[in-house]
């Protein structure tokens, strides 16, 4: 039996990146390449998407592979760090990190770092996977704002639960929570991943985070015609 193979069309990857940028022209574009770029190859995909403003990964090890491979753009740890000792590496490599738990916050406050790190506070607006609950968010944000190890201002990130369902009211509710919390705060904002980019232009804010739409690993029936091309077969 022959081993399964995947053929990657680099031109299609770059095409998709450009089309997504056209859909969110006022936003920075963070290409999410976690899980080995969804099986497409971490470094190969990142090197193909050189026009991305930043990259998003799930694990510190992925970020370090990108840095070792010559990727100089900002890299966001979407799930944050898992050990206090990771913070020194994050600072040295100038990575961005999500912060979503009391344990991460305490580690930041207690760390002795040579320079502050760029932080994205993860607000749970309705995904209920990771994030600070809305009723606890302001106090959490204020502690980050006063932390010497956090580069100011604090940025805020969240994630839609059902953005690819345009008639579902959950996305409007999440947007309302996110907008209410971030209004008047000076940091960057990001809530739109692939579904948000394609269906919810009011959610684009400062950074958008395309993942599967960039790789075109699934059939995007909600995408505008001609916008997204299949990048693998």
PDB file of C-alpha atoms in Angstrom:
ATOM      1  CA  UNK A   1       0.000   0.000   0.000  1.00  0.00           C
ATOM      2  CA  UNK A   2       1.360   3.402  -0.966  1.00  0.00           C
ATOM      3  CA  UNK A   3       1.689   6.115   1.650  1.00  0.00           C
ATOM      4  CA  UNK A   4      -0.765   9.003   1.427  1.00  0.00           C
ATOM      5  CA  UNK A   5       0.676  12.252   0.090  1.00  0.00           C
ATOM      6  CA  UNK A   6      -0.490  15.842  -0.024  1.00  0.00           C
ATOM      7  CA  UNK A   7       0.435  18.176  -2.877  1.00  0.00           C
ATOM      8  CA  UNK A   8       0.624  21.842  -1.862  1.00  0.00           C
ATOM      9  CA  UNK A   9      -0.019  24.595  -4.397  1.00  0.00           C
ATOM     10  CA  UNK A  10       2.088  27.509  -3.160  1.00  0.00           C
ATOM     11  CA  UNK A  11       0.634  29.870  -5.722  1.00  0.00           C
ATOM     12  CA  UNK A  12      -2.844  29.125  -4.373  1.00  0.00           C
ATOM     13  CA  UNK A  13      -1.659  29.789  -0.812  1.00  0.00           C
ATOM     14  CA  UNK A  14      -0.329  33.200  -1.818  1.00  0.00           C
ATOM     15  CA  UNK A  15      -3.472  33.885  -3.834  1.00  0.00           C
ATOM     16  CA  UNK A  16      -5.666  33.120  -0.826  1.00  0.00           C
ATOM     17  CA  UNK A  17      -3.599  35.374   1.413  1.00  0.00           C
ATOM     18  CA  UNK A  18      -4.024  38.266  -1.011  1.00  0.00           C
ATOM     19  CA  UNK A  19      -7.772  37.675  -1.397  1.00  0.00           C
ATOM     20  CA  UNK A  20      -8.207  37.631   2.379  1.00  0.00           C
ATOM     21  CA  UNK A  21      -6.245  40.859   2.651  1.00  0.00           C
ATOM     22  CA  UNK A  22      -8.646  42.412   0.156  1.00  0.00           C
ATOM     23  CA  UNK A  23     -11.561  41.340   2.354  1.00  0.00           C
ATOM     24  CA  UNK A  24     -10.024  43.029   5.415  1.00  0.00           C
ATOM     25  CA  UNK A  25      -7.933  45.859   3.944  1.00  0.00           C
ATOM     26  CA  UNK A  26      -7.685  47.889   7.148  1.00  0.00           C
ATOM     27  CA  UNK A  27      -6.483  44.973   9.281  1.00  0.00           C
ATOM     28  CA  UNK A  28      -3.126  43.305   9.826  1.00  0.00           C
ATOM     29  CA  UNK A  29      -3.184  39.697   8.706  1.00  0.00           C
ATOM     30  CA  UNK A  30      -1.980  36.950  11.063  1.00  0.00           C
ATOM     31  CA  UNK A  31      -1.565  33.660   9.212  1.00  0.00           C
ATOM     32  CA  UNK A  32      -2.354  30.859  11.657  1.00  0.00           C
ATOM     33  CA  UNK A  33       0.027  27.960  11.000  1.00  0.00           C
ATOM     34  CA  UNK A  34      -0.508  25.853  14.121  1.00  0.00           C
ATOM     35  CA  UNK A  35      -0.505  22.038  14.010  1.00  0.00           C
ATOM     36  CA  UNK A  36       2.213  21.954  11.355  1.00  0.00           C
ATOM     37  CA  UNK A  37       0.170  24.449   9.316  1.00  0.00           C
ATOM     38  CA  UNK A  38      -2.755  22.005   9.411  1.00  0.00           C
ATOM     39  CA  UNK A  39      -0.536  19.311   7.936  1.00  0.00           C
ATOM     40  CA  UNK A  40       0.830  21.498   5.147  1.00  0.00           C
ATOM     41  CA  UNK A  41       4.306  21.908   6.682  1.00  0.00           C
ATOM     42  CA  UNK A  42       5.077  24.655   9.199  1.00  0.00           C
ATOM     43  CA  UNK A  43       8.217  26.241   7.765  1.00  0.00           C
ATOM     44  CA  UNK A  44       7.328  25.627   4.140  1.00  0.00           C
ATOM     45  CA  UNK A  45       3.959  27.311   4.576  1.00  0.00           C
ATOM     46  CA  UNK A  46       5.348  30.264   6.532  1.00  0.00           C
ATOM     47  CA  UNK A  47       8.037  30.829   3.918  1.00  0.00           C
ATOM     48  CA  UNK A  48       5.371  30.770   1.227  1.00  0.00           C
ATOM     49  CA  UNK A  49       3.228  33.293   3.121  1.00  0.00           C
ATOM     50  CA  UNK A  50       6.000  35.865   3.444  1.00  0.00           C
ATOM     51  CA  UNK A  51       3.513  38.709   2.925  1.00  0.00           C
ATOM     52  CA  UNK A  52       1.693  37.879   6.166  1.00  0.00           C
ATOM     53  CA  UNK A  53       2.048  40.577   8.809  1.00  0.00           C
ATOM     54  CA  UNK A  54       2.430  37.967  11.568  1.00  0.00           C
ATOM     55  CA  UNK A  55       2.005  34.276  12.301  1.00  0.00           C
ATOM     56  CA  UNK A  56      -0.070  32.467  14.905  1.00  0.00           C
ATOM     57  CA  UNK A  57       0.887  29.150  16.513  1.00  0.00           C
ATOM     58  CA  UNK A  58      -0.346  27.045  19.413  1.00  0.00           C
ATOM     59  CA  UNK A  59       2.933  26.052  21.044  1.00  0.00           C
ATOM     60  CA  UNK A  60       6.218  27.698  21.931  1.00  0.00           C
ATOM     61  CA  UNK A  61       8.073  24.933  20.081  1.00  0.00           C
ATOM     62  CA  UNK A  62       6.334  25.964  16.858  1.00  0.00           C
ATOM     63  CA  UNK A  63       7.329  29.589  17.351  1.00  0.00           C
ATOM     64  CA  UNK A  64      10.951  28.621  17.962  1.00  0.00           C
ATOM     65  CA  UNK A  65      10.993  26.530  14.779  1.00  0.00           C
ATOM     66  CA  UNK A  66       9.780  29.546  12.842  1.00  0.00           C
ATOM     67  CA  UNK A  67      12.415  31.800  14.384  1.00  0.00           C
ATOM     68  CA  UNK A  68      15.154  29.224  13.712  1.00  0.00           C
ATOM     69  CA  UNK A  69      13.904  29.014  10.129  1.00  0.00           C
ATOM     70  CA  UNK A  70      14.374  32.733   9.592  1.00  0.00           C
ATOM     71  CA  UNK A  71      10.820  33.986  10.143  1.00  0.00           C
ATOM     72  CA  UNK A  72      11.173  37.524  11.515  1.00  0.00           C
ATOM     73  CA  UNK A  73       7.532  38.640  11.687  1.00  0.00           C
ATOM     74  CA  UNK A  74       5.691  38.821  15.006  1.00  0.00           C
ATOM     75  CA  UNK A  75       4.564  35.387  16.204  1.00  0.00           C
ATOM     76  CA  UNK A  76       1.555  35.051  18.488  1.00  0.00           C
ATOM     77  CA  UNK A  77       1.227  32.125  20.897  1.00  0.00           C
ATOM     78  CA  UNK A  78      -2.528  31.678  20.599  1.00  0.00           C
ATOM     79  CA  UNK A  79      -2.826  29.551  23.750  1.00  0.00           C
ATOM     80  CA  UNK A  80      -0.172  31.415  25.675  1.00  0.00           C
ATOM     81  CA  UNK A  81       2.618  29.811  27.676  1.00  0.00           C
ATOM     82  CA  UNK A  82       2.416  26.686  29.804  1.00  0.00           C
ATOM     83  CA  UNK A  83       5.370  27.141  32.176  1.00  0.00           C
ATOM     84  CA  UNK A  84       6.746  30.213  33.930  1.00  0.00           C
ATOM     85  CA  UNK A  85      10.219  29.536  32.552  1.00  0.00           C
ATOM     86  CA  UNK A  86       8.856  29.969  29.028  1.00  0.00           C
ATOM     87  CA  UNK A  87       8.537  33.701  29.640  1.00  0.00           C
ATOM     88  CA  UNK A  88      12.282  34.342  29.375  1.00  0.00           C
ATOM     89  CA  UNK A  89      12.305  32.614  25.981  1.00  0.00           C
ATOM     90  CA  UNK A  90       9.246  34.550  24.845  1.00  0.00           C
ATOM     91  CA  UNK A  91      10.932  37.818  25.793  1.00  0.00           C
ATOM     92  CA  UNK A  92      14.238  36.886  24.157  1.00  0.00           C
ATOM     93  CA  UNK A  93      12.539  35.845  20.907  1.00  0.00           C
ATOM     94  CA  UNK A  94      10.184  38.846  20.970  1.00  0.00           C
ATOM     95  CA  UNK A  95       7.095  36.694  20.708  1.00  0.00           C
ATOM     96  CA  UNK A  96       3.545  37.790  21.449  1.00  0.00           C
ATOM     97  CA  UNK A  97       1.610  35.673  23.934  1.00  0.00           C
ATOM     98  CA  UNK A  98      -2.028  35.239  24.823  1.00  0.00           C
ATOM     99  CA  UNK A  99      -2.827  35.374  28.537  1.00  0.00           C
ATOM    100  CA  UNK A 100      -6.075  33.766  29.616  1.00  0.00           C
ATOM    101  CA  UNK A 101      -5.700  32.258  33.084  1.00  0.00           C
ATOM    102  CA  UNK A 102      -4.956  33.383  36.649  1.00  0.00           C
ATOM    103  CA  UNK A 103      -1.883  31.130  36.625  1.00  0.00           C
ATOM    104  CA  UNK A 104      -0.442  32.854  33.567  1.00  0.00           C
ATOM    105  CA  UNK A 105      -1.161  36.260  35.052  1.00  0.00           C
ATOM    106  CA  UNK A 106       0.564  35.358  38.324  1.00  0.00           C
ATOM    107  CA  UNK A 107       3.593  34.017  36.455  1.00  0.00           C
ATOM    108  CA  UNK A 108       3.873  37.282  34.547  1.00  0.00           C
ATOM    109  CA  UNK A 109       3.662  39.330  37.715  1.00  0.00           C
ATOM    110  CA  UNK A 110       6.339  37.263  39.454  1.00  0.00           C
ATOM    111  CA  UNK A 111       8.799  36.896  36.565  1.00  0.00           C
ATOM    112  CA  UNK A 112      12.152  38.643  36.376  1.00  0.00           C
ATOM    113  CA  UNK A 113      12.474  39.460  32.676  1.00  0.00           C
ATOM    114  CA  UNK A 114      15.092  41.527  30.841  1.00  0.00           C
ATOM    115  CA  UNK A 115      12.333  43.301  28.920  1.00  0.00           C
ATOM    116  CA  UNK A 116       8.533  43.260  28.860  1.00  0.00           C
ATOM    117  CA  UNK A 117       6.570  40.982  26.550  1.00  0.00           C
ATOM    118  CA  UNK A 118       3.707  41.802  24.215  1.00  0.00           C
ATOM    119  CA  UNK A 119       0.494  40.382  25.661  1.00  0.00           C
ATOM    120  CA  UNK A 120      -2.913  39.640  24.210  1.00  0.00           C
ATOM    121  CA  UNK A 121      -5.490  39.172  26.948  1.00  0.00           C
ATOM    122  CA  UNK A 122      -7.882  36.462  25.802  1.00  0.00           C
ATOM    123  CA  UNK A 123     -11.488  37.373  26.559  1.00  0.00           C
ATOM    124  CA  UNK A 124     -14.058  34.579  26.607  1.00  0.00           C
ATOM    125  CA  UNK A 125     -16.962  36.146  24.748  1.00  0.00           C
ATOM    126  CA  UNK A 126     -18.771  32.858  24.175  1.00  0.00           C
ATOM    127  CA  UNK A 127     -16.426  30.191  22.847  1.00  0.00           C
ATOM    128  CA  UNK A 128     -15.993  28.833  26.396  1.00  0.00           C
ATOM    129  CA  UNK A 129     -12.707  27.131  25.629  1.00  0.00           C
ATOM    130  CA  UNK A 130     -10.019  29.524  26.825  1.00  0.00           C
ATOM    131  CA  UNK A 131     -10.333  33.045  28.108  1.00  0.00           C
ATOM    132  CA  UNK A 132     -11.182  35.381  30.939  1.00  0.00           C
ATOM    133  CA  UNK A 133     -14.881  35.545  31.739  1.00  0.00           C
ATOM    134  CA  UNK A 134     -16.485  38.946  31.086  1.00  0.00           C
ATOM    135  CA  UNK A 135     -17.367  39.500  34.746  1.00  0.00           C
ATOM    136  CA  UNK A 136     -13.699  39.052  35.702  1.00  0.00           C
ATOM    137  CA  UNK A 137     -12.182  40.747  32.676  1.00  0.00           C
ATOM    138  CA  UNK A 138     -11.776  44.329  33.906  1.00  0.00           C
ATOM    139  CA  UNK A 139      -9.858  43.367  37.040  1.00  0.00           C
ATOM    140  CA  UNK A 140      -7.694  40.989  35.002  1.00  0.00           C
ATOM    141  CA  UNK A 141      -7.011  43.718  32.444  1.00  0.00           C
ATOM    142  CA  UNK A 142      -6.046  46.224  35.130  1.00  0.00           C
ATOM    143  CA  UNK A 143      -3.514  43.825  36.626  1.00  0.00           C
ATOM    144  CA  UNK A 144      -1.954  43.321  33.203  1.00  0.00           C
ATOM    145  CA  UNK A 145      -1.898  47.088  32.689  1.00  0.00           C
ATOM    146  CA  UNK A 146       0.054  47.515  35.924  1.00  0.00           C
ATOM    147  CA  UNK A 147       2.473  44.614  35.369  1.00  0.00           C
ATOM    148  CA  UNK A 148       6.080  45.644  34.752  1.00  0.00           C
ATOM    149  CA  UNK A 149       6.637  42.591  32.546  1.00  0.00           C
ATOM    150  CA  UNK A 150       3.877  43.519  30.083  1.00  0.00           C
ATOM    151  CA  UNK A 151       4.605  45.832  27.179  1.00  0.00           C
ATOM    152  CA  UNK A 152       1.860  48.435  27.185  1.00  0.00           C
ATOM    153  CA  UNK A 153      -0.802  48.796  26.051  1.00  0.00           C
ATOM    154  CA  UNK A 154      -2.466  45.444  26.633  1.00  0.00           C
ATOM    155  CA  UNK A 155      -4.073  43.968  23.518  1.00  0.00           C
ATOM    156  CA  UNK A 156      -7.327  41.972  23.567  1.00  0.00           C
ATOM    157  CA  UNK A 157      -8.185  38.855  21.562  1.00  0.00           C
ATOM    158  CA  UNK A 158     -11.212  36.583  21.421  1.00  0.00           C
ATOM    159  CA  UNK A 159     -12.612  33.862  19.178  1.00  0.00           C
ATOM    160  CA  UNK A 160     -16.021  33.285  17.616  1.00  0.00           C
ATOM    161  CA  UNK A 161     -17.782  30.002  18.337  1.00  0.00           C
ATOM    162  CA  UNK A 162     -20.079  29.898  15.284  1.00  0.00           C
ATOM    163  CA  UNK A 163     -18.961  32.609  12.876  1.00  0.00           C
ATOM    164  CA  UNK A 164     -19.612  30.403   9.845  1.00  0.00           C
ATOM    165  CA  UNK A 165     -23.338  30.348  10.667  1.00  0.00           C
ATOM    166  CA  UNK A 166     -24.559  33.749   9.455  1.00  0.00           C
ATOM    167  CA  UNK A 167     -28.077  33.386  10.862  1.00  0.00           C
ATOM    168  CA  UNK A 168     -26.896  32.382  14.327  1.00  0.00           C
ATOM    169  CA  UNK A 169     -27.321  35.093  16.937  1.00  0.00           C
ATOM    170  CA  UNK A 170     -24.312  33.947  18.959  1.00  0.00           C
ATOM    171  CA  UNK A 171     -21.850  35.943  16.871  1.00  0.00           C
ATOM    172  CA  UNK A 172     -23.708  39.211  17.406  1.00  0.00           C
ATOM    173  CA  UNK A 173     -23.730  38.560  21.139  1.00  0.00           C
ATOM    174  CA  UNK A 174     -19.999  37.852  21.149  1.00  0.00           C
ATOM    175  CA  UNK A 175     -19.307  40.990  19.147  1.00  0.00           C
ATOM    176  CA  UNK A 176     -21.338  43.053  21.580  1.00  0.00           C
ATOM    177  CA  UNK A 177     -19.398  41.702  24.573  1.00  0.00           C
ATOM    178  CA  UNK A 178     -16.070  42.245  22.819  1.00  0.00           C
ATOM    179  CA  UNK A 179     -16.881  45.769  21.631  1.00  0.00           C
ATOM    180  CA  UNK A 180     -18.236  46.826  25.005  1.00  0.00           C
ATOM    181  CA  UNK A 181     -15.147  45.587  26.833  1.00  0.00           C
ATOM    182  CA  UNK A 182     -12.563  47.015  24.425  1.00  0.00           C
ATOM    183  CA  UNK A 183     -14.227  50.386  23.853  1.00  0.00           C
ATOM    184  CA  UNK A 184     -11.864  53.140  24.931  1.00  0.00           C
ATOM    185  CA  UNK A 185      -8.963  50.771  25.594  1.00  0.00           C
ATOM    186  CA  UNK A 186      -5.778  51.690  23.713  1.00  0.00           C
ATOM    187  CA  UNK A 187      -4.486  48.241  22.712  1.00  0.00           C
ATOM    188  CA  UNK A 188      -4.973  46.269  19.522  1.00  0.00           C
ATOM    189  CA  UNK A 189      -8.098  44.142  19.060  1.00  0.00           C
ATOM    190  CA  UNK A 190      -8.643  40.820  17.276  1.00  0.00           C
ATOM    191  CA  UNK A 191     -11.671  38.554  17.173  1.00  0.00           C
ATOM    192  CA  UNK A 192     -12.093  37.525  13.511  1.00  0.00           C
ATOM    193  CA  UNK A 193     -10.636  34.240  12.299  1.00  0.00           C
ATOM    194  CA  UNK A 194     -11.628  32.720   8.953  1.00  0.00           C
ATOM    195  CA  UNK A 195     -15.399  32.847   9.404  1.00  0.00           C
ATOM    196  CA  UNK A 196     -15.251  36.362  10.782  1.00  0.00           C
ATOM    197  CA  UNK A 197     -13.188  37.580   7.844  1.00  0.00           C
ATOM    198  CA  UNK A 198     -15.568  36.093   5.308  1.00  0.00           C
ATOM    199  CA  UNK A 199     -18.914  36.941   6.905  1.00  0.00           C
ATOM    200  CA  UNK A 200     -18.544  39.617   9.574  1.00  0.00           C
ATOM    201  CA  UNK A 201     -16.673  42.689   8.268  1.00  0.00           C
ATOM    202  CA  UNK A 202     -17.633  44.661  11.368  1.00  0.00           C
ATOM    203  CA  UNK A 203     -15.464  42.245  13.362  1.00  0.00           C
ATOM    204  CA  UNK A 204     -12.203  42.801  11.505  1.00  0.00           C
ATOM    205  CA  UNK A 205     -10.711  45.341  13.933  1.00  0.00           C
ATOM    206  CA  UNK A 206      -6.893  45.623  14.010  1.00  0.00           C
ATOM    207  CA  UNK A 207      -5.761  42.035  13.391  1.00  0.00           C
ATOM    208  CA  UNK A 208      -7.527  39.178  11.606  1.00  0.00           C
ATOM    209  CA  UNK A 209      -6.415  35.566  11.958  1.00  0.00           C
ATOM    210  CA  UNK A 210      -7.104  33.389   8.878  1.00  0.00           C
ATOM    211  CA  UNK A 211      -6.416  29.687   9.288  1.00  0.00           C
ATOM    212  CA  UNK A 212      -8.248  27.094   7.228  1.00  0.00           C
ATOM    213  CA  UNK A 213      -9.430  29.723   4.747  1.00  0.00           C
ATOM    214  CA  UNK A 214      -5.816  30.501   3.890  1.00  0.00           C
ATOM    215  CA  UNK A 215      -4.925  26.834   3.478  1.00  0.00           C
ATOM    216  CA  UNK A 216      -8.305  26.018   1.871  1.00  0.00           C
ATOM    217  CA  UNK A 217      -8.346  22.633   3.625  1.00  0.00           C
ATOM    218  CA  UNK A 218     -12.129  22.605   3.656  1.00  0.00           C
ATOM    219  CA  UNK A 219     -14.908  23.616   1.302  1.00  0.00           C
ATOM    220  CA  UNK A 220     -15.746  27.239   2.104  1.00  0.00           C
ATOM    221  CA  UNK A 221     -19.274  27.516   0.761  1.00  0.00           C
ATOM    222  CA  UNK A 222     -19.593  30.874   2.511  1.00  0.00           C
ATOM    223  CA  UNK A 223     -16.640  32.455   0.690  1.00  0.00           C
ATOM    224  CA  UNK A 224     -17.297  35.011  -2.047  1.00  0.00           C
ATOM    225  CA  UNK A 225     -17.002  33.397  -5.510  1.00  0.00           C
ATOM    226  CA  UNK A 226     -13.462  33.367  -6.852  1.00  0.00           C
ATOM    227  CA  UNK A 227     -11.924  34.499  -3.597  1.00  0.00           C
ATOM    228  CA  UNK A 228     -10.489  31.286  -2.149  1.00  0.00           C
ATOM    229  CA  UNK A 229      -8.655  28.587  -4.099  1.00  0.00           C
ATOM    230  CA  UNK A 230      -7.904  25.000  -3.128  1.00  0.00           C
ATOM    231  CA  UNK A 231      -4.293  24.888  -1.944  1.00  0.00           C
ATOM    232  CA  UNK A 232      -3.893  21.144  -1.461  1.00  0.00           C
ATOM    233  CA  UNK A 233      -5.010  17.873  -2.969  1.00  0.00           C
TER     234      UNK A 233
END
